Amino acid sequence: MLAPTLKPSVFPKNFVWGVATSAFQIEGAATADGKGPSVWDDFCRRPGVIADHSDGSVACDHYHRLEEDLDLIATLGVDAYRFSVSWPRVQPAGSGAFNAKGIDFYERLVDGLLSRDVKPYLTLNHWDLPSALQASGGWADRDTVQRFVDYACHMAARLGDRVAAITTHNEPWVITTLGYETGVFAPGLKDRKAAMQASHHLLLSHGQALQALRAQGCRSRLGIVLNLSPNQAATDSEDDIAKTRIEDGRMVRWYMDPLFKGSYPADVLDFLGADAPQVADGDMRQISAPMDFLGVNYYTRQMVSASEPFDVHDSGYEVTDMGWEVYPQGLTELLLRLHHDYPLPPMYIKENGAAFKDVRTGDRVHDHQRREYIAKHIAAVGDAMRHGVRMEGYMVWSLLDNFEWASGYDKRFGIVHVDFETQQRTLKDSALWYRDFIQSHKASHGLPTAELATGG
Ligand code: FCB
């Protein structure tokens, strides 16, 4: 049974349906054609940090299977494909010389999408910072801001005439908190002061890149992608409520306020005390440069408890293979709140999806739970739109099963199954459902679907 409110016709004619991936999680080819190392290549070599002791050196071997994967994307009948550029593939040391072979790969990717009538959505930073920049402090070092702006300008000069949109950063909260503060993701630091300085530099580099790209005449739409969730107190105790306010401040308002109001939230600055970032004159004005879109990644809500970690199994909701509650109403709630609290450009869901254990039968992969998850979350987006929220697109995470960071290959998010022994791709039931859903949406607006139906 699909979620009751899921009606394709709720979504306007030009609503963009897509699938998303990121470079490090699918490309492999870690040292091919002059690619330099990234912080994730380095992090994977540390003992014990990746659950299955794997790394991204082969992943989905997408770098060598580009044409096959482009055909796969076309088969789904999606309007858009969101991918990221591996910075060390195109500029191995993160400064200085660019790598022609690396850039050529993304030229072929973009042209291959356009020739199949799929809009390219490019992300510049999906976490794989060149190692050479980490050696001088990475995002905690203010010089990295200018390095990023140079890289952004170079990529936009090469691809900006053909990509529909350019995202500066994917999920700065994850880089900041998991990468620099708790250390469970690359670069694996445990330093809150460095983390907060890194978050400021990520935001500043976003704003400066936007201005630089506009100044050079880039016509793509420009924005950022944040991971946002409702934060809810596990109980109504004062401690839980106070902690929830800070967690919400650190995840949602720490990024949304500077981007859309030009200041950091005062309560979070108080909470951080001496760990608050150094901010130079003019930084906040640059960070709040107007955007053409805001990307939101949503997976679940955050339950916050001041005393002991909240056990998701206590709430009675279905739980994914990542241990995340299935909570689609949280997406509607989040979008309404953003719409209410901030002067927003149009929003996109740039990632939404779920890891579940798949059931393979012959040449079929039955992933009923993933299909339901996606359907319910699309319905949740539709509910927000009915209340006046401006949404322009939705993208499933992910096209392919891939390297799920510290969880390795065991957690599968793909709507396409990947056999990592043979690299064979198989459309799961969720992919077939998504393809049919997109077609019903097109049909409901009288758009042609016949060509898509044959996967042409
Ligand atoms: C997001 C990441 C993406 C993927 C999903 C499951 O935080 O942006 O790369 O790992 O989570």
Short mmCIF file of C-alpha atoms and ligand atoms in Angstrom, two decimals:
data_model
loop_
_atom_site.label_atom_id
_atom_site.label_comp_id
_atom_site.label_asym_id
_atom_site.label_seq_id
_atom_site.Cartn_x
_atom_site.Cartn_y
_atom_site.Cartn_z
CA MET A 1 0.00 0.00 0.00
CA LEU A 2 1.31 3.40 -0.91
CA ALA A 3 1.01 6.29 1.46
CA PRO A 4 -2.58 7.55 1.10
CA THR A 5 -1.73 11.13 0.17
CA LEU A 6 0.71 10.23 -2.62
CA LYS A 7 -0.74 11.67 -5.81
CA PRO A 8 1.64 12.35 -8.70
CA SER A 9 -0.55 15.22 -9.93
CA VAL A 10 0.16 17.20 -6.71
CA PHE A 11 3.58 17.95 -8.13
CA PRO A 12 3.76 20.66 -10.80
CA LYS A 13 4.66 19.87 -14.37
CA ASN A 14 8.28 21.00 -14.11
CA PHE A 15 8.98 19.31 -10.75
CA VAL A 16 12.39 17.64 -11.00
CA TRP A 17 12.75 13.94 -10.14
CA GLY A 18 16.29 12.73 -9.67
CA VAL A 19 18.74 10.26 -8.25
CA ALA A 20 21.91 11.15 -6.36
CA THR A 21 25.42 9.79 -5.75
CA SER A 22 28.80 11.15 -4.64
CA ALA A 23 32.24 10.70 -6.15
CA PHE A 24 34.07 8.90 -3.36
CA GLN A 25 31.19 6.50 -2.76
CA ILE A 26 30.97 5.19 -6.33
CA GLU A 27 33.91 6.13 -8.56
CA GLY A 28 36.75 3.93 -7.27
CA ALA A 29 39.82 4.46 -9.51
CA ALA A 30 41.52 5.98 -6.48
CA THR A 31 44.86 6.59 -8.18
CA ALA A 32 43.87 6.43 -11.87
CA ASP A 33 44.87 9.07 -14.41
CA GLY A 34 46.68 11.31 -11.96
CA LYS A 35 44.06 11.50 -9.19
CA GLY A 36 45.53 12.72 -5.90
CA PRO A 37 44.63 11.32 -2.47
CA SER A 38 41.72 12.68 -0.43
CA VAL A 39 41.10 12.75 3.30
CA TRP A 40 38.76 9.77 2.85
CA ASP A 41 41.49 7.69 1.13
CA ASP A 42 43.70 8.45 4.13
CA PHE A 43 41.00 7.89 6.75
CA CYS A 44 40.10 4.43 5.40
CA ARG A 45 43.68 3.29 6.08
CA ARG A 46 43.28 3.88 9.81
CA PRO A 47 42.64 0.58 11.61
CA GLY A 48 39.11 0.01 12.83
CA VAL A 49 37.37 3.13 11.49
CA ILE A 50 35.40 1.46 8.66
CA ALA A 51 33.00 -1.23 9.88
CA ASP A 52 33.90 -3.84 7.26
CA HIS A 53 37.56 -2.69 6.89
CA SER A 54 36.85 -1.66 3.32
CA ASP A 55 37.73 1.51 1.43
CA GLY A 56 36.74 3.46 -1.68
CA SER A 57 39.53 2.27 -3.96
CA VAL A 58 37.16 0.29 -6.23
CA ALA A 59 33.65 1.06 -4.90
CA CYS A 60 31.19 0.75 -7.84
CA ASP A 61 34.04 1.21 -10.35
CA HIS A 62 31.87 3.94 -11.82
CA TYR A 63 34.93 5.73 -13.22
CA HIS A 64 35.44 2.81 -15.61
CA ARG A 65 31.74 2.07 -16.18
CA LEU A 66 30.51 5.53 -16.98
CA GLU A 67 28.59 4.71 -20.17
CA GLU A 68 26.82 1.72 -18.60
CA ASP A 69 25.82 3.81 -15.58
CA LEU A 70 24.60 6.68 -17.78
CA ASP A 71 22.39 4.21 -19.63
CA LEU A 72 21.08 2.98 -16.29
CA ILE A 73 20.17 6.52 -15.24
CA ALA A 74 18.36 7.04 -18.56
CA THR A 75 16.43 3.80 -18.06
CA LEU A 76 14.92 5.24 -14.89
CA GLY A 77 13.41 8.15 -16.79
CA VAL A 78 14.62 10.66 -14.20
CA ASP A 79 14.91 14.36 -15.02
CA ALA A 80 18.12 14.91 -13.07
CA TYR A 81 21.25 13.24 -11.79
CA ARG A 82 23.06 14.70 -8.79
CA PHE A 83 26.77 13.79 -8.65
CA SER A 84 29.85 15.25 -7.05
CA VAL A 85 33.24 16.13 -8.47
CA SER A 86 36.21 14.61 -6.70
CA TRP A 87 38.36 17.68 -6.05
CA PRO A 88 41.64 15.65 -5.90
CA ARG A 89 40.77 14.00 -9.23
CA VAL A 90 40.63 17.36 -10.98
CA GLN A 91 43.23 19.22 -8.88
CA PRO A 92 45.38 16.57 -7.19
CA ALA A 93 47.06 18.80 -4.58
CA GLY A 94 44.06 21.09 -3.99
CA SER A 95 46.06 24.03 -5.34
CA GLY A 96 48.17 24.64 -8.41
CA ALA A 97 47.88 22.44 -11.50
CA PHE A 98 44.58 20.95 -12.69
CA ASN A 99 44.48 17.41 -14.08
CA ALA A 100 43.17 17.32 -17.66
CA LYS A 101 42.26 13.62 -17.54
CA GLY A 102 40.25 14.08 -14.36
CA ILE A 103 38.31 16.99 -15.79
CA ASP A 104 37.73 15.05 -18.99
CA PHE A 105 35.86 12.40 -16.97
CA TYR A 106 33.36 15.01 -15.73
CA GLU A 107 33.07 16.52 -19.22
CA ARG A 108 32.05 13.07 -20.50
CA LEU A 109 29.68 12.60 -17.57
CA VAL A 110 27.94 15.93 -18.16
CA ASP A 111 27.76 15.53 -21.95
CA GLY A 112 26.57 11.92 -21.53
CA LEU A 113 23.73 13.08 -19.27
CA LEU A 114 22.69 15.87 -21.63
CA SER A 115 22.67 13.54 -24.62
CA ARG A 116 20.29 11.30 -22.65
CA ASP A 117 18.08 14.26 -21.70
CA VAL A 118 19.04 14.19 -18.01
CA LYS A 119 19.94 17.45 -16.24
CA PRO A 120 23.33 17.44 -14.46
CA TYR A 121 23.30 18.70 -10.84
CA LEU A 122 26.90 19.15 -9.74
CA THR A 123 28.21 19.21 -6.16
CA LEU A 124 31.71 20.61 -5.65
CA ASN A 125 32.42 19.25 -2.15
CA HIS A 126 30.96 15.96 -1.03
CA TRP A 127 33.66 15.54 1.66
CA ASP A 128 36.71 14.25 -0.28
CA LEU A 129 39.09 17.17 0.40
CA PRO A 130 42.55 16.80 -1.19
CA SER A 131 44.94 15.38 1.43
CA ALA A 132 47.50 18.10 0.74
CA LEU A 133 45.04 20.69 2.09
CA GLN A 134 44.40 18.65 5.23
CA ALA A 135 48.14 18.70 5.90
CA SER A 136 47.83 22.44 6.50
CA GLY A 137 44.69 22.17 8.67
CA GLY A 138 41.99 21.42 6.10
CA TRP A 139 38.74 23.34 6.62
CA ALA A 140 40.03 24.70 9.93
CA ASP A 141 42.63 26.72 7.98
CA ARG A 142 41.34 29.97 6.46
CA ASP A 143 43.55 29.51 3.37
CA THR A 144 41.35 26.56 2.34
CA VAL A 145 38.58 29.07 1.62
CA GLN A 146 40.54 30.62 -1.24
CA ARG A 147 41.64 27.19 -2.49
CA PHE A 148 37.97 26.18 -2.72
CA VAL A 149 36.99 29.38 -4.52
CA ASP A 150 39.76 28.78 -7.10
CA TYR A 151 38.63 25.18 -7.61
CA ALA A 152 34.96 26.27 -7.90
CA CYS A 153 35.81 28.93 -10.50
CA HIS A 154 37.83 26.47 -12.56
CA MET A 155 35.08 23.83 -12.59
CA ALA A 156 32.40 26.39 -13.38
CA ALA A 157 34.49 27.72 -16.26
CA ARG A 158 34.65 24.18 -17.67
CA LEU A 159 31.13 22.91 -16.93
CA GLY A 160 29.00 25.87 -15.88
CA ASP A 161 27.55 26.28 -19.37
CA ARG A 162 26.01 22.79 -19.21
CA VAL A 163 25.09 21.93 -15.61
CA ALA A 164 21.66 22.91 -14.32
CA ALA A 165 22.89 23.65 -10.81
CA ILE A 166 26.06 23.85 -8.75
CA THR A 167 26.04 23.01 -5.05
CA THR A 168 29.03 24.30 -3.11
CA HIS A 169 29.03 21.94 -0.10
CA ASN A 170 27.14 18.83 0.85
CA GLU A 171 26.19 18.71 4.54
CA PRO A 172 28.71 20.99 6.25
CA TRP A 173 27.33 19.75 9.61
CA VAL A 174 28.65 16.27 8.85
CA ILE A 175 32.13 17.51 7.94
CA THR A 176 32.21 19.72 11.03
CA THR A 177 30.68 17.43 13.61
CA LEU A 178 31.55 13.92 12.46
CA GLY A 179 34.83 14.87 10.75
CA TYR A 180 36.37 17.40 13.17
CA GLU A 181 34.52 17.03 16.47
CA THR A 182 33.63 13.38 17.10
CA GLY A 183 36.16 12.03 14.60
CA VAL A 184 34.08 9.14 13.25
CA PHE A 185 34.41 10.43 9.67
CA ALA A 186 37.43 11.83 7.81
CA PRO A 187 39.64 13.59 8.73
CA GLY A 188 39.03 11.94 12.13
CA LEU A 189 39.79 14.87 14.45
CA LYS A 190 38.34 15.33 17.93
CA ASP A 191 38.66 19.05 18.44
CA ARG A 192 35.56 21.17 18.90
CA LYS A 193 37.34 24.48 18.42
CA ALA A 194 38.81 23.31 15.11
CA ALA A 195 35.39 21.94 14.17
CA MET A 196 33.61 25.24 14.66
CA GLN A 197 36.33 27.11 12.78
CA ALA A 198 35.94 24.55 9.97
CA SER A 199 32.18 25.16 9.88
CA HIS A 200 32.77 28.91 9.55
CA HIS A 201 35.24 28.39 6.70
CA LEU A 202 32.86 26.03 4.91
CA LEU A 203 30.14 28.66 5.06
CA LEU A 204 32.50 31.47 4.10
CA SER A 205 33.88 29.52 1.13
CA HIS A 206 30.30 28.85 0.03
CA GLY A 207 29.45 32.57 0.05
CA GLN A 208 32.70 33.62 -1.61
CA ALA A 209 32.36 30.93 -4.28
CA LEU A 210 28.82 32.11 -5.07
CA GLN A 211 30.01 35.67 -5.58
CA ALA A 212 33.03 34.59 -7.64
CA LEU A 213 30.95 32.31 -9.89
CA ARG A 214 28.40 35.04 -10.51
CA ALA A 215 31.18 37.54 -11.23
CA GLN A 216 32.56 35.21 -13.92
CA GLY A 217 29.15 34.92 -15.54
CA CYS A 218 28.22 31.38 -14.45
CA ARG A 219 24.63 30.70 -15.50
CA SER A 220 23.99 27.56 -13.40
CA ARG A 221 21.75 27.94 -10.38
CA LEU A 222 23.82 28.13 -7.21
CA GLY A 223 23.15 26.86 -3.69
CA ILE A 224 24.17 24.63 -0.78
CA VAL A 225 22.88 21.32 0.58
CA LEU A 226 22.26 20.91 4.32
CA ASN A 227 21.30 17.83 6.31
CA LEU A 228 18.41 18.96 8.48
CA SER A 229 16.04 17.16 10.84
CA PRO A 230 13.51 18.04 13.46
CA ASN A 231 15.15 17.61 16.88
CA GLN A 232 12.70 16.31 19.43
CA ALA A 233 13.14 15.87 23.18
CA ALA A 234 12.92 12.25 24.33
CA THR A 235 10.94 13.34 27.42
CA ASP A 236 9.46 16.60 28.63
CA SER A 237 12.11 16.99 31.34
CA GLU A 238 13.77 20.41 31.50
CA ASP A 239 17.17 18.87 30.78
CA ASP A 240 15.98 17.09 27.66
CA ILE A 241 14.25 20.23 26.38
CA ALA A 242 17.34 22.39 27.00
CA LYS A 243 19.60 19.88 25.27
CA THR A 244 17.20 19.63 22.34
CA ARG A 245 17.32 23.38 21.86
CA ILE A 246 21.12 23.31 21.65
CA GLU A 247 21.18 20.29 19.33
CA ASP A 248 18.65 21.99 17.06
CA GLY A 249 20.78 25.13 17.25
CA ARG A 250 23.91 23.26 16.28
CA MET A 251 22.35 21.28 13.44
CA VAL A 252 19.70 23.58 11.96
CA ARG A 253 20.13 27.19 13.11
CA TRP A 254 23.98 27.21 13.04
CA TYR A 255 23.76 26.85 9.24
CA MET A 256 20.39 28.36 8.39
CA ASP A 257 20.81 31.59 10.41
CA PRO A 258 24.11 32.75 8.85
CA LEU A 259 22.95 31.77 5.35
CA PHE A 260 19.56 33.50 5.57
CA LYS A 261 19.85 36.01 8.43
CA GLY A 262 23.54 36.85 8.35
CA SER A 263 24.39 35.90 11.96
CA TYR A 264 25.15 32.89 14.13
CA PRO A 265 22.52 31.99 16.77
CA ALA A 266 23.36 33.72 20.06
CA ASP A 267 22.45 30.75 22.27
CA VAL A 268 24.82 28.45 20.38
CA LEU A 269 27.63 31.04 20.53
CA ASP A 270 27.09 31.19 24.33
CA PHE A 271 27.12 27.42 24.55
CA LEU A 272 30.38 27.22 22.55
CA GLY A 273 32.16 29.88 24.60
CA ALA A 274 35.88 29.80 23.74
CA ASP A 275 35.22 27.22 20.99
CA ALA A 276 33.22 29.72 18.92
CA PRO A 277 34.88 30.48 15.57
CA GLN A 278 36.91 33.56 14.76
CA VAL A 279 34.89 35.68 12.36
CA ALA A 280 36.51 38.49 10.36
CA ASP A 281 34.77 41.73 9.40
CA GLY A 282 32.59 41.20 6.35
CA ASP A 283 32.45 37.38 6.64
CA MET A 284 28.78 37.24 7.60
CA ARG A 285 27.77 39.44 4.70
CA GLN A 286 29.61 37.12 2.30
CA ILE A 287 28.08 33.98 3.83
CA SER A 288 24.58 35.35 3.38
CA ALA A 289 24.98 36.03 -0.36
CA PRO A 290 21.62 35.21 -2.02
CA MET A 291 21.16 31.66 -3.29
CA ASP A 292 19.09 30.29 -6.15
CA PHE A 293 18.06 27.18 -4.22
CA LEU A 294 18.44 25.46 -0.88
CA GLY A 295 19.04 21.70 -0.92
CA VAL A 296 17.78 19.65 2.03
CA ASN A 297 18.85 16.10 2.82
CA TYR A 298 16.40 14.28 5.08
CA TYR A 299 16.54 10.76 6.48
CA THR A 300 14.96 10.76 9.96
CA ARG A 301 14.24 12.86 13.03
CA GLN A 302 16.73 13.30 15.89
CA MET A 303 15.52 12.27 19.33
CA VAL A 304 17.48 14.08 22.02
CA SER A 305 18.04 12.94 25.58
CA ALA A 306 20.25 14.66 28.16
CA SER A 307 20.88 11.52 30.18
CA GLU A 308 21.21 8.39 28.08
CA PRO A 309 21.04 7.79 24.32
CA PHE A 310 17.46 7.39 23.08
CA ASP A 311 16.69 3.83 21.97
CA VAL A 312 14.88 4.17 18.62
CA HIS A 313 13.23 0.81 19.15
CA ASP A 314 11.25 2.32 22.03
CA SER A 315 9.21 4.61 19.79
CA GLY A 316 7.36 1.94 17.84
CA TYR A 317 8.33 3.27 14.41
CA GLU A 318 9.95 1.12 11.77
CA VAL A 319 13.76 1.33 11.92
CA THR A 320 16.10 1.08 8.92
CA ASP A 321 19.29 -0.95 8.66
CA MET A 322 21.19 2.18 9.78
CA GLY A 323 19.14 2.20 12.99
CA TRP A 324 17.25 5.31 11.84
CA GLU A 325 13.50 5.69 12.49
CA VAL A 326 11.22 5.90 9.46
CA TYR A 327 9.55 9.22 10.21
CA PRO A 328 8.19 10.87 7.05
CA GLN A 329 5.98 13.33 8.93
CA GLY A 330 9.25 14.86 10.20
CA LEU A 331 10.04 15.95 6.65
CA THR A 332 6.75 17.85 6.29
CA GLU A 333 7.26 19.39 9.71
CA LEU A 334 10.84 20.42 8.86
CA LEU A 335 9.93 21.99 5.53
CA LEU A 336 7.06 23.96 7.07
CA ARG A 337 9.32 25.24 9.81
CA LEU A 338 12.05 26.34 7.35
CA HIS A 339 9.41 28.05 5.23
CA HIS A 340 8.05 29.83 8.29
CA ASP A 341 11.38 30.85 9.88
CA TYR A 342 13.49 31.94 6.90
CA PRO A 343 13.20 33.96 3.68
CA LEU A 344 13.92 31.02 1.39
CA PRO A 345 14.66 30.45 -2.26
CA PRO A 346 12.95 27.36 -3.75
CA MET A 347 13.99 24.14 -2.01
CA TYR A 348 14.96 20.71 -3.31
CA ILE A 349 15.19 17.45 -1.45
CA LYS A 350 18.68 16.55 -2.60
CA GLU A 351 18.85 13.25 -0.70
CA ASN A 352 16.28 10.94 0.80
CA GLY A 353 16.38 7.17 1.00
CA ALA A 354 17.00 4.20 3.24
CA ALA A 355 19.28 1.25 3.89
CA PHE A 356 17.51 -2.07 4.23
CA LYS A 357 18.57 -5.69 3.79
CA ASP A 358 17.48 -6.64 0.27
CA VAL A 359 15.86 -9.91 -0.65
CA ARG A 360 17.17 -11.36 -3.92
CA THR A 361 15.05 -13.87 -5.81
CA GLY A 362 16.48 -14.92 -9.15
CA ASP A 363 17.12 -11.76 -11.10
CA ARG A 364 14.79 -9.62 -8.96
CA VAL A 365 15.62 -7.65 -5.84
CA HIS A 366 12.60 -7.17 -3.63
CA ASP A 367 13.03 -4.07 -1.50
CA HIS A 368 9.48 -3.43 -0.42
CA GLN A 369 10.55 -1.37 2.64
CA ARG A 370 12.71 1.01 0.57
CA ARG A 371 9.91 1.49 -1.94
CA GLU A 372 7.47 2.33 0.85
CA TYR A 373 9.99 4.64 2.48
CA ILE A 374 10.47 6.61 -0.73
CA ALA A 375 6.75 6.77 -1.48
CA LYS A 376 5.94 8.05 2.00
CA HIS A 377 8.61 10.72 1.88
CA ILE A 378 7.54 11.94 -1.55
CA ALA A 379 4.03 12.19 -0.10
CA ALA A 380 5.45 14.17 2.83
CA VAL A 381 7.00 16.64 0.36
CA GLY A 382 3.61 16.94 -1.37
CA ASP A 383 1.98 17.66 2.01
CA ALA A 384 4.42 20.52 2.62
CA MET A 385 3.72 21.90 -0.87
CA ARG A 386 -0.02 21.88 -0.22
CA HIS A 387 0.75 24.17 2.74
CA GLY A 388 2.56 26.64 0.51
CA VAL A 389 6.19 25.49 0.68
CA ARG A 390 8.05 26.11 -2.59
CA MET A 391 9.68 22.82 -3.62
CA GLU A 392 11.21 22.24 -7.05
CA GLY A 393 12.56 18.71 -6.92
CA TYR A 394 13.21 15.46 -5.11
CA MET A 395 16.21 13.16 -5.46
CA VAL A 396 16.56 9.62 -4.15
CA TRP A 397 19.69 8.61 -2.27
CA SER A 398 20.99 6.62 -3.95
CA LEU A 399 21.19 5.48 -7.54
CA LEU A 400 23.57 2.63 -6.61
CA ASP A 401 24.48 0.61 -3.55
CA ASN A 402 27.82 2.14 -2.63
CA PHE A 403 30.53 2.82 -0.06
CA GLU A 404 28.51 4.10 2.89
CA TRP A 405 31.41 5.90 4.62
CA ALA A 406 32.25 4.43 8.05
CA SER A 407 29.65 1.67 7.48
CA GLY A 408 31.49 0.36 4.41
CA TYR A 409 29.56 -1.73 1.87
CA ASP A 410 27.25 -3.49 4.29
CA LYS A 411 24.58 -0.75 4.33
CA ARG A 412 22.83 -0.64 0.97
CA PHE A 413 20.99 2.55 -0.02
CA GLY A 414 20.74 1.92 -3.78
CA ILE A 415 17.58 1.60 -5.82
CA VAL A 416 19.94 -0.32 -8.08
CA HIS A 417 21.66 -3.34 -6.56
CA VAL A 418 25.41 -3.67 -7.07
CA ASP A 419 27.14 -7.03 -6.80
CA PHE A 420 30.54 -5.86 -5.59
CA GLU A 421 32.24 -9.10 -6.78
CA THR A 422 31.12 -8.80 -10.39
CA GLN A 423 30.03 -5.12 -10.51
CA GLN A 424 26.74 -6.27 -12.01
CA ARG A 425 23.89 -3.75 -11.59
CA THR A 426 20.27 -4.91 -11.08
CA LEU A 427 17.27 -2.61 -10.83
CA LYS A 428 15.55 -3.24 -7.51
CA ASP A 429 11.76 -3.14 -7.20
CA SER A 430 12.09 0.40 -5.77
CA ALA A 431 13.79 1.55 -8.99
CA LEU A 432 10.99 0.06 -11.10
CA TRP A 433 8.42 1.71 -8.85
CA TYR A 434 10.20 5.09 -9.01
CA ARG A 435 10.39 4.89 -12.81
CA ASP A 436 6.65 4.15 -13.01
CA PHE A 437 5.83 6.89 -10.52
CA ILE A 438 7.76 9.49 -12.55
CA GLN A 439 5.90 8.36 -15.64
CA SER A 440 2.52 8.71 -13.95
CA HIS A 441 3.53 12.20 -12.90
CA LYS A 442 4.40 13.08 -16.49
CA ALA A 443 1.22 11.48 -17.78
CA SER A 444 -0.87 13.44 -15.25
CA HIS A 445 0.44 16.64 -16.90
CA GLY A 446 0.03 15.36 -20.43
CA LEU A 447 3.79 15.05 -20.94
CA PRO A 448 5.06 12.36 -23.31
CA THR A 449 6.08 9.12 -21.60
CA ALA A 450 6.31 6.51 -24.35
CA GLU A 451 10.00 6.97 -24.95
CA LEU A 452 10.74 6.66 -21.24
CA ALA A 453 8.58 3.58 -20.89
CA THR A 454 10.86 1.66 -23.21
CA GLY A 455 13.90 2.96 -21.38
CA GLY A 456 14.98 4.77 -24.52
C1 FCB B 1 24.28 11.54 3.78
C2 FCB B 1 25.42 11.66 2.80
C3 FCB B 1 25.41 10.65 1.70
C4 FCB B 1 24.97 9.28 2.20
C5 FCB B 1 23.71 9.37 3.02
C6 FCB B 1 23.20 8.05 3.53
O1 FCB B 1 24.64 12.12 4.99
O2 FCB B 1 25.40 12.95 2.20
O3 FCB B 1 26.67 10.64 1.11
O4 FCB B 1 26.00 8.66 2.85
O5 FCB B 1 23.91 10.23 4.10
#
